[in-house]
């Protein structure tokens, strides 16, 4: 065999299943059994790509926080390996952890320190030289600058949440974990946070967020992972996911209300609204024969007339709910 | 070594003390004065001197040790228990700091505070009684060694404790009785035979005796034994802390 070709063979058919040049976090075979004996994570394999926004979705208790806590060094894993930019989180914890910023799910701050002291403390803790100008910029970006001399205890919940973000950003992380960043945050602030996350991404920061607001994942994420009962059940580019698993709906506004779906149309998955004015047809848009044309023909044949029609893609939320429903 | 992290933690710990500077200074001054009024005057009028030392002066090293032990333990245990309790410990655990750095910072902070406290008590005492320090080097050495040892001990309690009750339990049930029975206010030679023997099992006796020797050159037990016991207690605390950190005991799930 030609040497170059054999090299190619090596690369293409490498036995290392999770090797990827572009991945910044590599989680392989990670399990977690808590002291209570509860198995919170079962064999997690996951790669996070450099510079992406990755949304980790899952119902309460799925293991999102546990997984994040393991990567960040707060919880010990029971088995498996995790590397951050090539640094093993156990052997090379200093290098791994200095790259990571974490905004935890719970609001936990030393209540008696000022905002300024709190954020500078975080920076020092991560071994970064003092940089007042940078810390100022972080606080300004998060609209906390005029609160810099206030004690944390005097801040509102939303401001505390921003303070937690400021702490995480204070040491210029390359990877940012946001564990439910917008829980209990008003719409305006949520928009601000999304804008901030996009700015960070433009600077090359990789962002992993967990959320219950699926529209958030839908609006922000490049890729989506779904975790349930300690298992990753799906990882997919958001666009592909919506295309593959998405369903389409066609709404027909009827000229005259119907009492029931006509007999001749019963083989279509049709749903009639309570007032009988609207007919909804749900179909798989990947299918060769979505049946839209034949439905319209059959409607005509049945004498059902409609004033207007629109179609929409199902949201990530619906996909998500369907996925979990399929799980045993 | 992540010295910046050590410094950051240490500074926050010291800031906590200075935020309550009034309390940090005034309360030892008041309590020391009260001890002098109660013990020095009331008892001192009956016991004029022990081992040739005026009673008021005799109790000064013991008083300092009493505060040093209780304050070291409470400072250090609270410093690590509190972030555990409110959850802000997540940041420490996720930071690129080693266990050794965490200990140096927290124990260093707590010990610094106790040493300052000890010196405040000393200064207050000097207002009431004439003091004499024969071995200033050893005085400082015992002061620092004790502060570090008991801050370490407090740190262990803070990590072990799951509730505020447990946090108070060890100081209340063990340390305070041992200190009061450790010869702060009397010489153990004044005790009847069997009690004298029992007392020798109390580690605090050695600390106070050695410390008093550094002031007046007189000791209940030999200075070498005092020093040895102090160092041994330090070594035990270091061993426990090393074990805690190797296993992640009660810090990381
Ligand atoms: N310290 C612990 N000891 C025992 N079990 C735990 C511990 N922490 C979490 N668990 C359990 O592990 C499971 C996963 O918890 P985790 O916090 O990771 O879920 P999550 O996906 O973040 O949920 P949520 O969306 O509610 O935040 C849950 O069943 C939880 O009860
Ligand atoms: Mg969670």
Coordinates of C-alpha atoms and ligand atoms in Angstrom, one line a residue:
Chain A
X1 CA 0.0 0.0 0.0
X2 CA 1.2 3.5 -0.7
X3 CA 2.3 5.2 2.5
X4 CA 0.0 8.2 2.1
X5 CA -2.9 5.9 1.5
X6 CA -2.2 3.9 4.6
X7 CA -2.1 7.1 6.6
X8 CA -5.4 8.0 5.2
X9 CA -6.7 4.6 6.2
X10 CA -5.5 5.2 9.7
X11 CA -7.3 8.5 10.0
X12 CA -10.5 7.4 8.3
X13 CA -10.9 4.1 10.1
X14 CA -9.3 5.0 13.4
X15 CA -10.5 2.9 16.2
X16 CA -10.8 5.9 18.4
X17 CA -14.5 6.6 18.2
X18 CA -14.5 10.0 19.7
X19 CA -11.5 11.6 18.2
X20 CA -12.1 14.8 16.5
X21 CA -9.7 17.7 15.7
X22 CA -12.4 20.2 16.2
X23 CA -13.9 19.0 19.5
X24 CA -13.0 21.1 22.5
X25 CA -14.6 18.9 25.1
X26 CA -14.5 15.1 24.8
X27 CA -16.6 13.0 27.2
X28 CA -16.2 9.3 26.9
X29 CA -17.7 6.5 28.9
X30 CA -18.6 8.8 31.8
X31 CA -20.9 7.3 34.4
X32 CA -21.9 8.6 37.8
X33 CA -23.4 6.8 40.7
X34 CA -24.1 9.0 43.7
X35 CA -23.3 8.0 47.3
X36 CA -27.0 7.2 47.6
X37 CA -26.5 4.4 45.0
X38 CA -28.5 6.4 42.5
X39 CA -27.1 6.0 39.0
X40 CA -27.4 9.6 37.6
X41 CA -25.4 9.0 34.4
X42 CA -25.1 5.9 32.4
X43 CA -22.2 5.8 30.0
X44 CA -22.1 9.3 28.5
X45 CA -20.3 9.8 25.2
X46 CA -20.3 13.4 23.9
X47 CA -18.1 15.7 21.9
X48 CA -18.6 19.4 22.0
X49 CA -17.2 21.2 19.0
X50 CA -14.9 24.2 19.2
X51 CA -16.8 27.4 19.0
X52 CA -20.3 26.0 18.9
X53 CA -23.4 26.7 21.0
X54 CA -24.6 23.4 22.3
X55 CA -27.9 23.1 24.0
X56 CA -28.4 20.2 26.4
X57 CA -32.1 19.5 26.8
X58 CA -33.7 17.1 29.2
X59 CA -36.5 16.9 31.8
X60 CA -35.9 17.5 35.5
X61 CA -33.5 15.0 37.0
X62 CA -32.2 13.8 33.6
X63 CA -28.6 14.4 34.7
X64 CA -27.7 17.7 33.0
X65 CA -26.3 19.4 36.1
X66 CA -24.5 16.2 37.1
X67 CA -22.8 16.1 33.7
X68 CA -21.7 19.7 33.8
X69 CA -20.5 19.4 37.3
X70 CA -18.3 16.5 36.4
X71 CA -16.7 18.4 33.5
X72 CA -16.2 21.4 35.8
X73 CA -14.6 19.4 38.6
X74 CA -17.4 19.8 41.2
X75 CA -18.5 16.3 41.1
X76 CA -16.3 13.2 40.8
X77 CA -17.1 10.9 38.0
X78 CA -17.5 7.2 38.8
X79 CA -15.8 6.1 35.5
X80 CA -14.8 7.4 32.1
X81 CA -12.6 10.2 30.9
X82 CA -13.2 13.9 30.0
X83 CA -10.7 16.1 28.2
X84 CA -11.0 19.9 27.8
X85 CA -8.9 21.1 24.8
X86 CA -6.9 17.9 25.2
X87 CA -6.3 18.3 28.9
X88 CA -7.6 15.5 31.1
X89 CA -9.8 16.9 33.9
X90 CA -8.2 14.6 36.4
X91 CA -4.5 14.5 35.6
X92 CA -4.3 18.0 34.2
X93 CA -7.0 19.7 36.1
X94 CA -5.3 23.1 36.3
X95 CA -5.1 23.5 32.5
X96 CA -8.6 22.0 32.0
X97 CA -10.3 24.1 34.6
X98 CA -8.7 27.4 33.7
X99 CA -10.4 27.2 30.3
X100 CA -13.9 26.8 31.8
X101 CA -16.4 29.3 33.1
X102 CA -19.4 28.0 34.9
X103 CA -22.7 29.7 35.7
X104 CA -24.5 27.2 37.9
X105 CA -28.2 26.6 38.1
X106 CA -28.5 27.9 41.7
X107 CA -27.9 31.5 42.7
X108 CA -25.1 31.1 45.2
X109 CA -23.0 34.1 46.0
X110 CA -21.3 35.5 49.1
X111 CA -24.0 37.9 50.1
X112 CA -21.8 40.3 52.0
X113 CA -19.2 41.1 49.4
X114 CA -19.5 43.9 46.9
X115 CA -20.1 43.1 43.2
X116 CA -16.6 44.5 42.4
X117 CA -14.9 42.4 45.1
X118 CA -16.8 39.3 44.1
X119 CA -15.9 39.5 40.4
X120 CA -12.2 40.3 41.1
X121 CA -12.1 37.4 43.5
X122 CA -13.2 35.0 40.8
X123 CA -10.6 36.3 38.5
X124 CA -7.9 35.8 41.1
X125 CA -9.1 32.3 41.9
X126 CA -8.6 31.3 38.4
X127 CA -5.0 32.6 38.5
X128 CA -5.4 35.6 36.2
X129 CA -3.5 38.8 36.9
X130 CA -5.7 41.7 38.1
X131 CA -7.2 43.6 35.2
X132 CA -9.5 46.3 36.3
X133 CA -10.3 47.4 32.7
X134 CA -11.4 44.0 31.7
X135 CA -13.5 43.5 34.8
X136 CA -15.1 46.9 34.2
X137 CA -16.0 45.8 30.7
X138 CA -17.6 42.6 31.8
X139 CA -19.7 44.5 34.4
X140 CA -20.7 47.2 31.8
X141 CA -21.7 44.5 29.3
X142 CA -23.9 43.0 31.9
X143 CA -25.3 46.3 33.0
X144 CA -23.9 45.9 36.5
X145 CA -21.4 48.7 36.5
X146 CA -23.5 51.1 38.5
X147 CA -23.9 48.3 41.1
X148 CA -20.3 47.6 41.5
X149 CA -20.1 48.9 45.0
X150 CA -23.3 47.3 46.1
X151 CA -23.3 44.2 48.2
X152 CA -24.6 41.1 46.5
X153 CA -27.4 40.8 49.1
X154 CA -28.9 44.0 47.9
X155 CA -29.3 42.9 44.3
X156 CA -32.4 41.6 42.7
X157 CA -32.6 38.0 41.5
X158 CA -32.0 38.9 37.9
X159 CA -29.0 41.1 38.9
X160 CA -27.6 38.2 41.0
X161 CA -27.9 36.0 37.9
X162 CA -25.9 38.5 35.9
X163 CA -23.4 38.7 38.7
X164 CA -22.9 34.9 38.5
X165 CA -22.3 35.4 34.7
X166 CA -19.9 38.2 35.4
X167 CA -18.0 35.9 37.8
X168 CA -17.8 33.2 35.2
X169 CA -16.6 35.6 32.5
X170 CA -14.1 37.4 34.8
X171 CA -11.3 35.0 34.0
X172 CA -11.8 35.0 30.2
X173 CA -12.9 31.3 29.7
X174 CA -12.8 29.6 26.4
X175 CA -15.7 27.4 27.3
X176 CA -18.7 28.7 29.1
X177 CA -21.3 26.4 30.8
X178 CA -24.7 28.0 31.4
X179 CA -26.9 25.8 33.5
X180 CA -30.4 27.1 33.0
X181 CA -29.2 30.7 32.6
X182 CA -32.6 32.2 32.0
X183 CA -34.6 30.5 34.7
X184 CA -36.5 33.2 36.5
X185 CA -35.3 36.0 34.2
X186 CA -37.6 38.5 32.5
X187 CA -37.9 38.7 28.8
X188 CA -35.8 41.7 28.3
X189 CA -32.9 40.3 30.3
X190 CA -33.3 37.0 28.5
X191 CA -32.9 38.9 25.2
X192 CA -29.8 40.6 26.6
X193 CA -28.3 37.3 27.6
X194 CA -28.9 35.7 24.2
X195 CA -27.2 38.7 22.6
X196 CA -24.3 38.3 25.0
X197 CA -24.0 34.6 24.2
X198 CA -23.9 35.4 20.5
X199 CA -21.1 38.0 21.1
X200 CA -19.1 35.4 23.1
X201 CA -19.5 32.9 20.3
X202 CA -18.2 35.5 17.8
X203 CA -15.1 35.8 20.0
X204 CA -14.7 32.0 19.7
X205 CA -16.0 31.0 23.1
X206 CA -17.7 27.6 23.1
X207 CA -21.0 27.6 24.9
X208 CA -22.9 24.8 26.5
X209 CA -26.3 25.6 27.9
X210 CA -29.0 23.7 29.5
X211 CA -32.5 25.0 29.4
X212 CA -36.1 24.1 29.9
X213 CA -37.1 26.9 27.5
X214 CA -37.0 25.0 24.2
X215 CA -37.4 28.2 22.2
X216 CA -34.1 29.2 23.7
X217 CA -32.3 26.2 22.3
X218 CA -34.2 26.8 19.1
X219 CA -33.1 30.4 18.8
X220 CA -29.5 29.9 19.9
X221 CA -28.1 26.5 19.5
X222 CA -26.0 25.1 16.7
X223 CA -26.5 21.6 18.0
X224 CA -28.8 20.0 20.4
X225 CA -28.3 17.1 22.7
X226 CA -31.2 15.4 24.5
X227 CA -30.5 13.6 27.8
X228 CA -33.0 11.5 29.6
X229 CA -32.6 9.4 32.7
X230 CA -28.8 9.7 32.5
X231 CA -28.5 8.7 28.9
X232 CA -27.8 10.9 25.8
X233 CA -30.6 9.8 23.5
X234 CA -29.8 12.1 20.6
X235 CA -27.2 14.6 19.4
X236 CA -28.0 16.4 16.2
X237 CA -27.5 19.7 14.4
X238 CA -30.5 21.8 15.2
X239 CA -31.4 22.3 11.6
X240 CA -31.1 18.6 10.7
X241 CA -33.0 17.7 13.8
X242 CA -35.9 19.9 12.9
X243 CA -35.8 18.6 9.3
X244 CA -35.6 15.0 10.2
X245 CA -37.9 14.8 13.2
X246 CA -39.9 17.8 12.4
X247 CA -43.5 17.4 11.4
X248 CA -45.5 19.8 9.4
X249 CA -48.9 21.0 10.0
X250 CA -51.4 22.4 7.6
X251 CA -54.3 24.5 8.9
X252 CA -57.4 25.0 6.9
X253 CA -59.9 27.6 7.8
X254 CA -63.3 26.4 6.8
X255 CA -66.0 28.4 5.2
X256 CA -68.7 26.7 7.2
X257 CA -68.2 24.8 10.4
X258 CA -68.2 21.0 10.3
X259 CA -69.8 18.8 13.0
X260 CA -67.3 16.0 12.4
X261 CA -64.6 15.0 10.0
X262 CA -66.3 13.6 6.9
X263 CA -66.2 9.8 6.5
X264 CA -64.3 9.8 3.2
X265 CA -61.4 11.6 4.9
X266 CA -61.0 9.4 7.9
X267 CA -57.7 7.9 6.6
X268 CA -56.0 11.3 6.9
X269 CA -54.7 12.3 10.4
X270 CA -57.1 15.2 10.6
X271 CA -58.1 17.1 13.7
X272 CA -61.2 19.3 13.9
X273 CA -61.2 22.3 16.2
X274 CA -63.9 22.4 18.9
X275 CA -65.9 25.1 17.1
X276 CA -65.6 23.1 13.9
X277 CA -64.1 26.0 12.0
X278 CA -60.6 24.7 11.6
X279 CA -59.1 21.5 10.3
X280 CA -55.5 20.6 11.0
X281 CA -53.6 18.1 9.0
X282 CA -50.3 16.8 10.5
X283 CA -47.8 15.1 8.2
X284 CA -44.2 14.0 7.9
X285 CA -42.4 16.5 5.6
X286 CA -39.7 13.9 4.8
X287 CA -42.2 11.6 3.3
X288 CA -42.3 11.1 -0.5
X289 CA -46.0 11.3 -0.4
X290 CA -47.0 13.9 2.2
X291 CA -50.6 13.6 0.9
X292 CA -51.2 17.4 0.8
X293 CA -52.4 17.3 -2.9
X294 CA -54.6 14.3 -2.5
X295 CA -56.1 15.7 0.7
X296 CA -57.1 18.9 -1.1
X297 CA -58.7 16.9 -3.9
X298 CA -60.5 14.7 -1.5
X299 CA -61.7 17.8 0.5
X300 CA -63.2 19.1 -2.7
X301 CA -64.8 15.8 -3.5
X302 CA -66.4 15.8 0.0
X303 CA -67.6 19.3 -0.6
X304 CA -65.6 20.9 2.2
X305 CA -64.6 24.4 1.3
X306 CA -61.9 26.5 2.9
X307 CA -61.2 30.2 3.0
X308 CA -57.5 30.1 3.9
X309 CA -54.6 27.7 4.5
X310 CA -51.3 27.9 6.2
X311 CA -48.5 25.4 7.0
X312 CA -46.0 25.4 9.8
X313 CA -43.0 23.3 11.0
X314 CA -43.3 21.8 14.4
X315 CA -41.2 23.4 17.0
X316 CA -38.2 21.9 18.8
X317 CA -40.4 21.6 21.8
X318 CA -42.8 19.3 20.0
X319 CA -39.9 17.2 18.7
X320 CA -38.5 17.0 22.2
X321 CA -41.8 16.0 23.8
X322 CA -42.2 13.3 21.1
X323 CA -38.7 12.0 21.7
X324 CA -39.2 11.6 25.4
X325 CA -42.6 10.0 24.8
X326 CA -41.0 7.3 22.7
X327 CA -38.5 6.5 25.5
X328 CA -39.5 3.5 27.5
Chain B
X1 CA 1.4 27.0 42.5
X2 CA -1.6 29.2 41.8
X3 CA -0.5 32.0 44.2
X4 CA -3.0 34.4 42.8
X5 CA -5.8 32.1 44.0
X6 CA -4.2 31.8 47.4
X7 CA -4.0 35.5 47.7
X8 CA -7.6 36.0 46.4
X9 CA -9.0 33.6 49.1
X10 CA -6.8 35.0 51.8
X11 CA -7.8 38.6 51.0
X12 CA -11.5 37.8 51.1
X13 CA -11.0 36.0 54.5
X14 CA -9.1 39.0 55.9
X15 CA -11.7 41.4 54.5
X16 CA -14.4 39.5 56.3
X17 CA -12.5 40.2 59.6
X18 CA -12.0 43.8 58.8
X19 CA -15.6 44.3 57.8
X20 CA -16.5 43.5 61.4
X21 CA -13.4 45.2 62.7
X22 CA -15.2 46.7 65.6
X23 CA -16.4 43.3 66.7
X24 CA -13.0 41.7 66.0
X25 CA -11.2 44.1 68.3
X26 CA -13.7 45.2 70.8
X27 CA -15.0 41.8 71.8
X28 CA -11.6 40.3 72.8
X29 CA -10.8 43.6 74.6
X30 CA -14.0 43.4 76.6
X31 CA -13.8 39.7 77.4
X32 CA -10.2 40.0 78.5
X33 CA -11.0 42.9 80.7
X34 CA -13.9 40.8 82.2
X35 CA -11.6 37.9 82.9
X36 CA -9.2 40.2 84.7
X37 CA -12.0 41.6 86.8
X38 CA -13.5 38.2 87.7
X39 CA -10.5 36.0 87.8
X40 CA -7.7 38.4 88.4
X41 CA -9.4 40.5 91.1
X42 CA -11.7 38.0 92.8
X43 CA -9.4 35.0 92.8
X44 CA -6.3 37.0 92.7
X45 CA -7.2 38.5 96.1
X46 CA -7.0 35.0 97.5
X47 CA -4.2 33.6 95.4
X48 CA -1.6 36.2 95.3
X49 CA 0.9 34.3 93.3
X50 CA 1.7 31.0 91.6
X51 CA 5.2 29.8 91.0
X52 CA 6.4 33.3 92.1
X53 CA 4.3 35.0 89.4
X54 CA 1.6 37.4 90.4
X55 CA -1.8 35.8 89.7
X56 CA -3.0 38.5 87.3
X57 CA 0.1 38.0 85.2
X58 CA 0.0 34.2 85.6
X59 CA -3.3 33.9 83.8
X60 CA -2.4 36.1 80.8
X61 CA -0.8 33.3 78.6
X62 CA -3.7 31.0 79.4
X63 CA -6.2 33.7 78.5
X64 CA -4.5 34.2 75.2
X65 CA -4.5 30.5 74.5
X66 CA -8.1 30.2 75.4
X67 CA -9.1 32.8 72.8
X68 CA -6.5 31.5 70.3
X69 CA -7.9 28.0 70.3
X70 CA -11.6 28.9 70.2
X71 CA -11.1 31.7 67.6
X72 CA -8.9 29.6 65.4
X73 CA -11.4 26.8 65.3
X74 CA -14.4 29.0 64.8
X75 CA -12.8 31.2 62.2
X76 CA -11.5 28.3 60.1
X77 CA -14.5 26.1 60.5
X78 CA -16.9 28.8 59.5
X79 CA -14.8 30.0 56.6
X80 CA -15.1 26.7 54.8
X81 CA -18.5 25.6 56.2
X82 CA -20.3 28.7 55.0
X83 CA -19.6 28.4 51.3
X84 CA -20.5 24.7 51.6
X85 CA -23.7 25.7 53.2
X86 CA -24.8 28.4 50.8
X87 CA -23.4 26.5 47.8
X88 CA -20.8 29.0 46.6
X89 CA -18.2 26.4 47.1
X90 CA -18.9 25.4 43.6
X91 CA -16.5 28.1 42.4
X92 CA -13.6 26.9 44.6
X93 CA -14.1 23.4 43.4
X94 CA -14.2 24.4 39.7
X95 CA -11.2 26.6 40.0
X96 CA -7.7 25.5 39.0
X97 CA -6.5 25.3 42.6
X98 CA -5.0 22.4 44.5
X99 CA -6.1 21.3 47.9
X100 CA -2.8 22.5 49.3
X101 CA -3.5 26.0 48.0
X102 CA -7.0 25.9 49.5
X103 CA -5.6 24.9 52.9
X104 CA -2.8 27.5 52.8
X105 CA -5.3 30.3 52.0
X106 CA -8.1 29.4 54.4
X107 CA -5.9 28.2 57.3
X108 CA -3.5 31.1 56.7
X109 CA -6.4 33.5 56.9
X110 CA -7.8 32.1 60.0
X111 CA -4.5 31.8 61.7
X112 CA -3.5 35.4 60.9
X113 CA -6.7 36.6 62.5
X114 CA -6.1 34.5 65.7
X115 CA -2.5 35.8 66.0
X116 CA -3.8 39.3 65.7
X117 CA -6.4 38.6 68.3
X118 CA -3.8 37.1 70.6
X119 CA -1.7 40.3 70.3
X120 CA -4.7 42.4 71.0
X121 CA -5.4 40.4 74.2
X122 CA -1.7 40.8 75.1
X123 CA -1.9 44.5 74.7
X124 CA -5.1 44.7 76.7
X125 CA -3.6 42.6 79.5
X126 CA -0.6 44.9 79.6
X127 CA -2.9 47.6 80.8
X128 CA -3.9 45.6 83.8
X129 CA -0.8 43.8 84.9
X130 CA 2.9 44.2 84.5
X131 CA 4.0 41.7 81.8
X132 CA 7.4 40.1 81.1
X133 CA 8.3 38.0 78.1
X134 CA 11.5 36.1 78.7
X135 CA 11.5 34.2 75.4
X136 CA 9.9 36.4 72.8
X137 CA 11.0 34.1 69.9
X138 CA 9.3 31.1 71.5
X139 CA 6.3 33.2 72.5
X140 CA 5.7 34.0 68.9
X141 CA 6.5 30.5 67.8
X142 CA 4.0 29.0 70.2
X143 CA 1.5 31.6 69.2
X144 CA 1.8 30.9 65.5
X145 CA 2.1 27.2 65.8
X146 CA -1.0 27.0 67.9
X147 CA -2.9 29.3 65.6
X148 CA -2.0 27.2 62.6
X149 CA -2.7 23.9 64.3
X150 CA -6.1 24.9 65.6
X151 CA -7.1 26.7 62.4
X152 CA -6.3 23.4 60.6
X153 CA -8.4 21.6 63.2
X154 CA -11.2 24.0 62.6
X155 CA -10.9 23.6 58.9
X156 CA -11.4 19.8 59.4
X157 CA -14.5 20.4 61.5
X158 CA -15.9 22.8 58.9
X159 CA -15.5 20.1 56.2
X160 CA -16.9 17.4 58.4
X161 CA -19.9 19.3 59.6
X162 CA -23.2 18.9 57.8
X163 CA -25.2 21.2 60.0
X164 CA -24.6 24.4 62.0
X165 CA -25.2 22.3 65.1
X166 CA -22.3 20.0 64.3
X167 CA -20.2 23.0 63.6
X168 CA -20.7 24.2 67.2
X169 CA -20.6 20.7 68.7
X170 CA -16.9 20.0 68.8
X171 CA -15.8 23.4 70.1
X172 CA -18.5 23.3 72.7
X173 CA -18.2 19.8 73.9
X174 CA -14.5 19.2 73.6
X175 CA -12.4 22.2 73.1
X176 CA -13.9 24.6 75.6
X177 CA -13.8 22.1 78.5
X178 CA -10.3 21.0 77.6
X179 CA -9.2 24.6 77.6
X180 CA -10.8 25.5 80.9
X181 CA -9.3 22.4 82.4
X182 CA -6.0 23.0 80.7
X183 CA -4.4 25.1 83.4
X184 CA -5.3 28.6 82.1
X185 CA -6.2 29.8 85.6
X186 CA -4.1 27.6 87.8
X187 CA -1.0 25.5 87.8
X188 CA -1.7 21.8 87.5
X189 CA 0.6 21.2 90.5
X190 CA -2.3 22.7 92.5
X191 CA -4.5 19.8 91.6
X192 CA -4.9 16.7 93.8
X193 CA -2.9 13.6 92.7
X194 CA -5.3 11.7 90.5
X195 CA -6.5 14.8 88.7
X196 CA -3.0 15.8 88.0
X197 CA -2.5 12.6 86.2
X198 CA -5.7 12.8 84.3
X199 CA -4.8 16.4 83.3
X200 CA -1.7 15.1 81.6
X201 CA -3.9 13.6 78.9
X202 CA -5.3 17.0 78.0
X203 CA -3.3 18.3 75.1
X204 CA -4.2 21.9 75.9
X205 CA -2.1 21.6 79.2
X206 CA 1.0 21.3 77.1
X207 CA 0.2 24.3 74.9
X208 CA -0.6 26.6 77.9
X209 CA 2.4 25.4 79.9
X210 CA 4.8 25.9 77.0
X211 CA 3.3 29.3 76.2
X212 CA 3.5 30.4 79.8
X213 CA 7.1 29.3 79.9
X214 CA 7.9 31.6 77.1
X215 CA 6.6 34.5 79.3
X216 CA 7.9 33.7 82.7
X217 CA 10.4 30.9 82.3
X218 CA 8.3 28.6 84.5
X219 CA 6.3 25.6 83.2
X220 CA 4.1 22.8 84.5
X221 CA 5.7 20.3 82.1
X222 CA 9.0 20.5 80.3
X223 CA 9.1 22.8 77.3
X224 CA 10.4 20.2 75.0
X225 CA 7.4 18.0 75.8
X226 CA 5.1 21.0 75.2
X227 CA 6.7 21.7 71.8
X228 CA 6.6 18.1 70.9
X229 CA 2.9 17.8 71.7
X230 CA 2.1 20.9 69.7
X231 CA 4.0 19.7 66.7
X232 CA 2.4 16.2 67.1
X233 CA -1.1 17.7 67.1
X234 CA -0.2 19.7 64.0
X235 CA 1.0 16.6 62.3
X236 CA -2.2 14.7 63.2
X237 CA -4.3 17.5 61.7
X238 CA -2.1 17.6 58.6
X239 CA -2.6 13.8 58.2
X240 CA -6.3 14.1 58.5
X241 CA -6.5 16.9 56.0
X242 CA -4.3 15.0 53.6
X243 CA -6.7 12.1 53.9
X244 CA -9.7 14.3 53.4
X245 CA -8.3 15.7 50.2
X246 CA -7.1 12.4 48.8
X247 CA -10.6 11.1 49.1
X248 CA -12.5 14.3 48.4
X249 CA -14.3 13.6 51.7
X250 CA -17.5 15.7 52.0
X251 CA -16.3 18.2 49.4
X252 CA -16.8 16.5 46.1
X253 CA -19.7 14.0 45.6
Ligands
LIG1 N1 -25.8 14.7 45.5 C1 -26.7 13.9 45.0 N2 -26.9 12.7 45.7 C2 -27.8 11.8 45.2 N3 -28.5 12.0 44.0 C3 -28.3 13.1 43.4 C4 -27.4 14.1 43.8 N4 -27.4 15.1 43.0 C5 -28.3 14.8 42.0 N5 -28.8 13.6 42.3 C6 -29.8 12.9 41.4 O1 -29.3 12.7 40.1 C7 -30.3 12.9 39.2 C8 -29.8 13.9 38.2 O2 -29.7 15.2 38.8 P1 -29.3 16.5 38.0 O3 -29.3 17.6 39.0 O4 -28.1 16.2 37.2 O5 -30.6 16.7 37.0 P2 -30.9 17.9 36.0 O6 -31.0 17.3 34.6 O7 -29.9 19.0 36.1 O8 -32.3 18.3 36.5 P3 -32.9 19.8 36.5 O9 -33.5 20.1 35.1 O10 -34.0 19.7 37.5 O11 -31.9 20.8 36.9 C9 -31.5 13.3 39.9 O12 -32.4 12.2 40.0 C10 -31.1 13.7 41.2 O13 -32.0 13.4 42.2
LIG2 MG1 -30.0 20.9 36.7

